[in-house]
Coordinates of C-alpha atoms in Angstrom, one line a residue:
M1 CA 0.0 0.0 0.0
L2 CA 1.2 3.5 -0.9
D3 CA 1.5 6.2 1.7
A4 CA -0.1 8.8 -0.6
V5 CA -1.7 9.1 -4.0
V6 CA -1.8 12.6 -5.6
V7 CA -4.4 13.3 -8.3
G8 CA -3.3 16.0 -10.7
A9 CA 0.2 16.8 -11.8
G10 CA 0.0 20.6 -11.7
P11 CA 2.5 22.6 -9.7
N12 CA 0.6 22.1 -6.5
G13 CA 0.1 18.4 -6.9
L14 CA 3.7 17.9 -7.8
T15 CA 4.9 20.0 -4.9
A16 CA 2.7 18.1 -2.4
A17 CA 4.1 14.8 -3.8
V18 CA 7.7 16.1 -3.5
E19 CA 7.2 17.3 0.1
L20 CA 5.8 13.9 1.1
A21 CA 8.6 12.0 -0.8
R22 CA 11.2 14.1 0.9
R23 CA 10.0 12.9 4.2
G24 CA 10.2 9.3 3.3
F25 CA 6.7 8.5 2.3
S26 CA 5.9 6.5 -0.8
V27 CA 4.0 8.6 -3.4
A28 CA 2.4 8.1 -6.8
V29 CA 0.9 10.9 -8.9
F30 CA -1.9 10.4 -11.5
E31 CA -2.5 12.9 -14.3
A32 CA -5.4 12.8 -16.8
K33 CA -3.4 14.7 -19.6
D34 CA -0.6 13.2 -21.5
T35 CA 1.9 15.6 -20.0
V36 CA 2.5 17.0 -16.5
G37 CA 2.1 20.7 -15.8
G38 CA -1.5 21.8 -15.2
G39 CA -1.2 25.6 -15.5
A40 CA 2.5 25.4 -16.1
R41 CA 2.9 23.9 -19.6
T42 CA 4.6 24.9 -22.8
A43 CA 3.7 24.0 -26.4
E44 CA 3.9 25.1 -30.0
L45 CA 0.5 26.6 -30.4
T46 CA 1.0 28.8 -33.5
L47 CA 3.9 28.0 -35.8
P48 CA 6.8 25.5 -35.7
G49 CA 9.6 26.8 -33.4
F50 CA 7.4 29.2 -31.5
R51 CA 7.0 27.8 -27.9
H52 CA 4.1 29.3 -26.0
D53 CA 2.8 29.0 -22.4
P54 CA -0.9 28.2 -22.6
C55 CA -1.5 29.5 -19.1
S56 CA 1.1 30.9 -16.7
A57 CA 4.1 32.7 -18.2
A58 CA 5.7 35.2 -15.7
H59 CA 6.4 33.9 -12.2
P60 CA 6.8 36.5 -9.4
L61 CA 5.3 34.1 -6.9
G62 CA 7.3 31.2 -8.2
V63 CA 10.7 32.8 -7.8
N64 CA 9.6 34.0 -4.3
S65 CA 8.0 30.7 -3.3
P66 CA 9.3 29.3 0.0
A67 CA 8.5 25.8 -1.2
F68 CA 10.4 26.1 -4.5
K69 CA 13.3 27.8 -2.7
A70 CA 13.7 24.8 -0.4
M71 CA 14.1 22.4 -3.4
P72 CA 17.1 22.0 -5.6
L73 CA 15.1 22.6 -8.7
H74 CA 18.0 24.3 -10.5
R75 CA 19.7 20.9 -10.6
Y76 CA 16.8 19.6 -12.7
G77 CA 16.9 22.4 -15.3
L78 CA 14.9 25.2 -13.8
E79 CA 16.5 28.6 -14.5
W80 CA 14.8 31.9 -13.9
L81 CA 15.4 34.6 -16.6
H82 CA 14.9 38.3 -15.8
A83 CA 14.1 41.1 -18.2
E84 CA 15.6 44.5 -17.8
L85 CA 12.4 45.5 -16.0
P86 CA 10.0 43.2 -14.2
M87 CA 7.0 45.1 -15.3
A88 CA 6.0 48.3 -17.2
H89 CA 2.6 50.1 -17.4
P90 CA 2.5 52.3 -20.4
F91 CA 0.2 55.3 -20.9
L92 CA -1.3 56.8 -24.0
D93 CA 1.1 59.8 -24.0
G94 CA 4.1 57.4 -24.6
S95 CA 5.3 57.5 -21.0
A96 CA 5.2 54.6 -18.5
A97 CA 5.2 53.8 -14.8
V98 CA 7.4 50.8 -14.0
L99 CA 7.7 48.1 -11.4
S100 CA 11.5 47.8 -11.0
R101 CA 13.7 45.7 -8.7
S102 CA 14.6 49.2 -7.3
V103 CA 12.0 50.8 -5.1
G104 CA 13.6 54.2 -5.9
E105 CA 13.2 53.7 -9.7
T106 CA 9.6 52.5 -9.2
A107 CA 8.7 55.4 -7.0
A108 CA 10.4 57.9 -9.4
S109 CA 8.3 56.6 -12.3
F110 CA 5.1 57.6 -10.3
G111 CA 6.1 61.3 -10.2
P112 CA 7.1 63.5 -7.3
R113 CA 3.7 63.7 -5.7
D114 CA 3.5 59.9 -5.1
A115 CA 7.1 58.7 -4.9
G116 CA 7.3 59.2 -1.1
T117 CA 3.9 57.6 -0.5
Y118 CA 5.0 54.5 -2.4
R119 CA 8.3 54.3 -0.6
R120 CA 6.5 54.4 2.8
L121 CA 4.1 51.6 1.7
V122 CA 6.7 49.1 0.7
E123 CA 10.0 49.9 2.3
P124 CA 9.1 48.8 5.8
F125 CA 8.3 45.3 4.6
L126 CA 11.2 44.6 2.2
P127 CA 13.9 43.8 4.8
K128 CA 11.5 41.1 6.3
W129 CA 10.1 39.9 3.0
D130 CA 11.3 36.3 3.1
T131 CA 9.7 35.8 6.5
L132 CA 6.6 37.7 5.6
A133 CA 6.1 35.7 2.4
R134 CA 6.4 32.5 4.3
D135 CA 3.9 33.6 6.9
F136 CA 1.5 35.1 4.4
M137 CA 1.6 32.1 2.1
S138 CA 1.0 29.7 5.0
L139 CA -2.3 31.3 6.1
P140 CA -4.5 30.2 7.8
L141 CA -1.6 29.3 10.1
S142 CA -1.3 25.9 11.8
A143 CA 1.6 27.2 13.9
L144 CA 2.7 30.5 15.3
P145 CA 4.0 33.0 12.6
R146 CA 7.7 33.5 12.5
D147 CA 7.2 37.3 12.6
P148 CA 3.7 38.0 14.1
V149 CA 4.3 41.7 14.4
T150 CA 5.2 42.2 10.7
L151 CA 2.3 39.9 9.6
A152 CA -0.1 41.9 11.7
R153 CA 1.1 45.2 10.3
F154 CA 0.8 43.9 6.8
G155 CA -2.7 42.6 7.6
L156 CA -3.8 46.1 8.8
M157 CA -2.6 47.6 5.6
G158 CA -3.7 44.8 3.3
L159 CA -7.1 43.8 4.5
P160 CA -9.0 47.0 3.3
P161 CA -10.0 47.2 -0.4
S162 CA -7.4 48.5 -2.8
T163 CA -9.6 51.4 -3.6
W164 CA -8.9 52.7 -0.1
L165 CA -5.2 52.2 -0.4
M166 CA -5.1 54.0 -3.8
R167 CA -6.6 57.1 -2.2
R168 CA -3.1 57.7 -0.8
F169 CA -1.9 58.3 -4.3
K170 CA -2.5 61.7 -6.0
D171 CA -1.8 61.0 -9.6
E172 CA -3.0 58.4 -12.2
R173 CA 0.4 56.7 -12.8
A174 CA 0.6 55.0 -9.4
K175 CA -3.1 54.4 -9.2
A176 CA -3.2 52.7 -12.6
L177 CA -0.2 50.5 -12.0
F178 CA -1.5 49.4 -8.6
A179 CA -5.0 48.7 -10.0
G180 CA -3.3 46.5 -12.6
L181 CA -1.5 44.5 -9.9
V182 CA -4.8 43.8 -8.1
A183 CA -6.4 42.7 -11.4
H184 CA -4.0 39.8 -11.6
V185 CA -6.4 37.8 -9.4
I186 CA -9.4 38.9 -11.5
A187 CA -11.0 40.5 -8.5
P188 CA -13.0 43.8 -8.4
L189 CA -10.8 46.6 -7.1
G190 CA -13.2 47.2 -4.1
G191 CA -13.0 43.7 -2.7
L192 CA -11.8 42.7 0.7
A193 CA -8.0 42.3 1.1
T194 CA -7.3 43.5 -2.5
S195 CA -4.7 45.9 -1.0
A196 CA -2.7 42.9 0.1
V197 CA -2.9 41.5 -3.4
G198 CA -1.3 44.6 -4.9
L199 CA 1.3 44.9 -2.2
V200 CA 2.4 41.2 -2.5
F201 CA 3.0 41.5 -6.2
A202 CA 4.9 44.8 -5.8
L203 CA 7.0 43.4 -2.9
A204 CA 7.7 40.2 -4.9
A205 CA 9.0 42.2 -7.8
H206 CA 11.3 44.3 -5.6
A207 CA 12.6 41.2 -3.7
A208 CA 13.2 38.8 -6.6
G209 CA 11.7 40.1 -9.8
W210 CA 9.1 38.7 -12.2
P211 CA 11.0 36.2 -14.2
V212 CA 10.1 33.6 -16.9
A213 CA 11.5 30.1 -16.8
R214 CA 14.0 29.3 -19.5
G215 CA 12.3 27.2 -22.1
G216 CA 8.9 28.0 -20.8
S217 CA 6.7 27.3 -17.8
Q218 CA 6.9 23.6 -18.6
A219 CA 10.4 23.7 -17.1
I220 CA 8.9 24.3 -13.6
S221 CA 6.7 21.2 -13.9
D222 CA 9.5 19.1 -15.5
A223 CA 11.9 20.0 -12.7
L224 CA 9.4 19.1 -10.0
T225 CA 8.7 15.8 -11.7
A226 CA 12.4 14.9 -12.1
Y227 CA 13.1 15.7 -8.5
L228 CA 10.1 13.6 -7.4
E229 CA 11.3 10.7 -9.4
D230 CA 14.8 10.9 -7.9
L231 CA 13.1 10.8 -4.5
G232 CA 11.4 7.5 -5.5
G233 CA 8.0 8.9 -6.5
T234 CA 6.2 7.9 -9.6
V235 CA 4.1 9.8 -12.1
H236 CA 1.4 8.3 -14.3
T237 CA 0.0 10.4 -17.2
D238 CA -3.0 9.7 -19.4
Y239 CA -4.8 8.4 -16.3
E240 CA -8.2 10.0 -15.7
V241 CA -9.7 9.4 -12.3
K242 CA -13.5 9.3 -12.1
R243 CA -13.9 7.8 -8.7
L244 CA -11.7 6.8 -5.8
D245 CA -11.9 3.2 -6.8
D246 CA -9.9 4.0 -9.9
L247 CA -6.9 4.6 -7.6
P248 CA -4.5 2.1 -5.9
P249 CA -4.8 1.6 -2.2
A250 CA -3.2 4.3 -0.1
R251 CA -3.2 5.8 3.4
A252 CA -3.9 9.3 2.0
Y253 CA -5.3 10.8 -1.2
V254 CA -4.4 14.3 -2.2
F255 CA -6.4 16.1 -4.9
D256 CA -5.0 18.9 -7.1
T257 CA -8.4 19.4 -8.6
S258 CA -11.3 21.8 -8.3
P259 CA -13.6 21.3 -5.3
T260 CA -16.4 20.4 -7.8
A261 CA -14.3 17.6 -9.3
L262 CA -13.2 16.4 -5.8
A263 CA -16.8 16.2 -4.6
R264 CA -17.8 14.2 -7.7
I265 CA -14.9 11.8 -7.5
A266 CA -15.0 11.2 -3.7
G267 CA -18.7 11.2 -3.3
F268 CA -19.0 14.3 -1.2
G269 CA -22.3 15.3 -2.6
R270 CA -23.1 19.0 -2.1
Y271 CA -20.3 19.7 0.4
Y272 CA -18.6 22.3 -1.9
E273 CA -21.7 23.6 -3.5
P274 CA -21.3 27.1 -1.9
Y275 CA -17.9 27.5 -3.5
R276 CA -18.0 30.2 -6.2
Y277 CA -16.2 30.3 -9.5
G278 CA -15.2 33.7 -10.8
A279 CA -14.7 35.5 -14.1
S280 CA -12.6 34.0 -16.8
V281 CA -10.1 35.3 -19.4
F282 CA -9.7 35.3 -23.1
K283 CA -6.1 34.2 -23.9
L284 CA -4.1 35.0 -27.0
D285 CA -0.7 33.6 -27.9
Y286 CA 1.1 35.4 -30.8
A287 CA 3.9 34.5 -33.1
L288 CA 5.5 37.8 -34.1
D289 CA 8.0 38.8 -36.8
G290 CA 9.6 41.3 -34.4
P291 CA 9.2 42.8 -30.9
V292 CA 6.0 44.5 -29.9
P293 CA 6.3 48.2 -31.1
W294 CA 5.4 49.8 -27.8
T295 CA 5.3 53.6 -27.8
A296 CA 6.7 53.7 -24.3
K297 CA 10.4 52.7 -24.3
E298 CA 10.1 51.2 -20.8
A299 CA 7.7 48.6 -22.1
R300 CA 10.1 47.4 -24.8
G301 CA 12.4 46.1 -22.1
A302 CA 9.8 44.8 -19.6
G303 CA 9.1 41.1 -19.1
T304 CA 5.5 41.8 -18.2
V305 CA 3.4 44.8 -19.5
Q306 CA 0.1 45.8 -18.1
V307 CA -2.2 47.5 -20.6
G308 CA -4.9 49.8 -19.2
A309 CA -5.1 53.5 -19.7
S310 CA -6.3 54.4 -16.2
K311 CA -7.5 53.1 -12.9
A312 CA -11.1 53.8 -14.0
E313 CA -10.6 51.9 -17.3
I314 CA -9.1 48.9 -15.5
G315 CA -11.9 48.9 -12.8
A316 CA -14.6 49.1 -15.5
A317 CA -13.1 46.1 -17.3
L318 CA -13.0 44.0 -14.1
D319 CA -16.5 45.0 -13.2
A320 CA -17.9 44.2 -16.7
A321 CA -16.4 40.6 -16.6
S322 CA -17.0 39.8 -12.9
R323 CA -20.1 41.7 -12.0
H324 CA -22.1 42.6 -15.1
G325 CA -21.7 39.4 -17.2
R326 CA -20.3 41.0 -20.3
A327 CA -17.0 41.4 -22.0
P328 CA -15.4 44.8 -21.5
D329 CA -15.2 47.3 -24.4
A330 CA -11.7 48.2 -23.5
P331 CA -10.2 45.1 -21.8
F332 CA -7.4 45.4 -19.3
L333 CA -4.6 43.3 -20.6
I334 CA -1.8 41.4 -18.9
T335 CA 0.9 40.6 -21.4
V336 CA 4.3 38.8 -21.2
Q337 CA 7.3 39.0 -23.6
P338 CA 9.3 35.8 -22.9
S339 CA 11.5 35.9 -25.9
L340 CA 13.0 39.2 -24.9
V341 CA 15.2 37.2 -22.5
D342 CA 14.8 33.7 -23.9
P343 CA 15.7 33.4 -27.6
S344 CA 15.0 29.7 -27.5
R345 CA 11.3 30.4 -27.4
A346 CA 11.2 31.6 -31.1
P347 CA 13.2 31.4 -34.3
E348 CA 16.0 33.9 -34.7
G349 CA 14.7 37.5 -34.9
K350 CA 11.1 36.4 -34.1
H351 CA 9.1 36.6 -30.9
V352 CA 6.4 35.0 -28.9
F353 CA 3.9 37.3 -27.1
W354 CA 1.4 36.3 -24.4
A355 CA -1.8 38.3 -23.6
Y356 CA -5.2 37.9 -21.9
G357 CA -8.2 40.1 -21.1
H358 CA -11.0 39.3 -18.6
V359 CA -14.4 38.0 -19.7
P360 CA -17.4 36.4 -17.8
N361 CA -17.2 32.9 -16.6
G362 CA -18.3 30.5 -19.4
W363 CA -18.3 33.3 -22.1
R364 CA -18.3 32.0 -25.6
G365 CA -17.5 35.1 -27.7
D366 CA -14.3 36.2 -29.4
L367 CA -12.3 39.1 -27.8
T368 CA -9.5 39.1 -30.4
D369 CA -10.5 42.3 -32.1
A370 CA -11.0 44.2 -28.7
V371 CA -7.6 42.9 -27.5
E372 CA -5.8 44.0 -30.6
R373 CA -7.5 47.4 -30.7
Q374 CA -6.3 47.9 -27.1
L375 CA -2.8 46.9 -28.0
E376 CA -2.8 49.2 -31.0
R377 CA -3.5 52.2 -28.7
F378 CA -0.2 51.5 -26.9
A379 CA 1.8 49.8 -29.7
P380 CA 0.7 51.2 -33.1
G381 CA 1.5 48.7 -35.8
F382 CA 1.2 45.7 -33.6
R383 CA -1.1 43.9 -36.0
D384 CA 1.5 44.2 -38.8
R385 CA 3.9 42.1 -36.7
V386 CA 1.5 39.2 -36.3
L387 CA 2.5 36.0 -38.1
A388 CA 0.0 33.8 -36.4
R389 CA -2.2 33.8 -33.3
A390 CA -3.8 31.1 -31.1
T391 CA -6.9 32.0 -29.1
A392 CA -8.5 30.3 -26.1
G393 CA -11.7 31.5 -24.5
P394 CA -13.3 30.0 -21.4
P395 CA -14.5 26.7 -23.1
E396 CA -11.0 26.1 -24.5
L397 CA -9.3 26.9 -21.2
A398 CA -11.6 24.5 -19.3
A399 CA -10.8 21.8 -21.9
H400 CA -7.1 22.4 -21.4
N401 CA -7.3 22.2 -17.6
A402 CA -10.3 20.8 -15.8
N403 CA -9.5 23.0 -12.8
Y404 CA -10.4 26.1 -14.8
V405 CA -14.2 25.7 -14.3
G406 CA -15.9 27.9 -16.8
G407 CA -12.5 29.2 -17.7
D408 CA -11.7 30.5 -14.2
I409 CA -7.9 30.3 -14.2
A410 CA -7.9 31.0 -10.4
C411 CA -9.9 27.8 -9.7
G412 CA -12.4 29.9 -7.7
A413 CA -13.4 33.5 -7.3
A414 CA -10.6 35.4 -5.5
S415 CA -13.1 37.9 -4.0
G416 CA -14.8 38.5 -0.7
L417 CA -13.9 36.1 2.1
Q418 CA -13.2 33.4 -0.5
L419 CA -10.0 35.3 -1.3
L420 CA -8.7 34.4 2.2
L421 CA -10.8 31.4 3.3
R422 CA -11.1 28.8 0.5
P423 CA -12.6 26.4 -0.4
K424 CA -14.6 26.5 2.9
L425 CA -14.8 28.9 5.8
S426 CA -12.4 26.7 7.8
L427 CA -9.0 27.0 9.6
F428 CA -8.2 23.5 8.1
P429 CA -8.9 24.2 4.4
Y430 CA -6.9 21.2 3.1
H431 CA -9.1 18.7 5.0
T432 CA -12.3 17.2 3.6
P433 CA -15.2 15.2 5.0
H434 CA -13.1 12.0 4.6
P435 CA -10.1 11.9 7.0
A436 CA -7.8 10.3 4.4
V437 CA -8.7 12.7 1.6
F438 CA -7.2 16.1 1.2
I439 CA -7.3 19.0 -1.4
C440 CA -4.2 20.9 -2.5
S441 CA -5.2 22.9 -5.6
S442 CA -5.3 26.7 -5.9
A443 CA -8.8 26.5 -4.6
T444 CA -7.0 26.4 -1.2
P445 CA -4.8 29.1 0.4
P446 CA -2.8 30.9 -0.6
G447 CA -4.7 30.7 -3.9
P448 CA -3.9 31.2 -7.5
G449 CA -0.4 31.4 -9.0
V450 CA 2.5 29.0 -9.8
H451 CA 4.1 28.8 -6.4
G452 CA 3.4 25.3 -5.1
M453 CA 2.4 26.6 -1.6
S454 CA -1.1 25.1 -1.7
G455 CA 0.6 21.8 -2.3
H456 CA 3.2 22.5 0.4
N457 CA 0.7 23.4 3.0
A458 CA -1.6 20.5 2.2
A459 CA 1.4 18.1 2.4
K460 CA 1.9 19.3 6.0
A461 CA -1.6 18.3 6.9
V462 CA -1.1 14.9 5.2
W463 CA 2.2 14.0 6.8
R464 CA 0.9 15.0 10.3
R465 CA -1.9 12.5 9.8
L466 CA 0.3 9.8 8.5
R467 CA 2.7 10.1 11.4
Q468 CA -0.2 10.0 13.9
E469 CA -1.0 6.5 12.4
L470 CA 2.5 5.2 13.1

């Protein structure tokens, strides 16, 4: 009998498996697709030689992940590549605000009226970032935080809506960039704890950047898999699990799946019925015959580029997709330029470009024209660079990854209390009605992103139970 079986070979499932194998437990992973990766895969989606990331591309939370830092993933081929700037946010006048490794450079890009305000927001937390990140990404805590004072201070600043925090800024540049940071979790700007979302992304950039993985996001999943196999774990692909009886006998079962799928497989009935899924995205992957012709020079050297003319425009786009059930007229775009730092991603002189805008859950329209009209506002002539494009709306995203219910790439709405307490209002979110069944997907804290911390935290709950049985 195995000690643990993990269902789903996404970053969280693989991380949970590694954490258990490192502690001497026998582990097997079962994945329905023909490759590992979940939201961290890479494939040729457009033309031969152009390697795209179907979901995640830039990894501020991955490079800052306490779980990943504790593993020798570099020995298994994972290399983080950093652009000149982690992120830029261009404006229609050809200027840009930036999120730099340097707090000073970032603050200066906001202008003199907001530079000091920004410094006062982030500088107190940076010297203690590693401890704060570990404590924050381990919530709800099963042990005392390592630095309870800093965590409490961060909580006081982060729990209010981002709209409150942004009142500290006087000018549009800081407001728009910060609104864009909050939008990465596809949550309305006025939601609970959205200030914390923006601050975490900003602090992550200052601490360790917003890199891409050399060769694509698949490299993260491949490194985790290779490390797991060296530890004695096994991975089985092309193995769809429809009920618990499909799995070999084990002392514990760990699911990197949506709560809905877990309830169906494990026979939990309506246990997770209150869990809400959020807005989706419309994703585009481009093969380009040259770099994106951004008007703002800062954007030309940035790994990630946020595209939204103002805080109001960004907020309206989020509200349209998440509250009003319609696609925005001017979508807010998150874009990534991997081939700026990784020429292996495209043929010589060519580029891959990654972009998405927000749409309602389950939406079946085509946002391509709206996305490209928005890009042309900030990069005139963009369409002339396009050699080929691959599009994926909510149905295609859900088909690519079953955890994206209705195309929700966060595996559950990151709004209200569900941003903090997911998938149930519980201090033990990784536990389920069955004592031997656990959940470790991004439907559990700390939520969406390629960081493995949901898997890490769930593995703690699993190994504590396994040791109690000895």
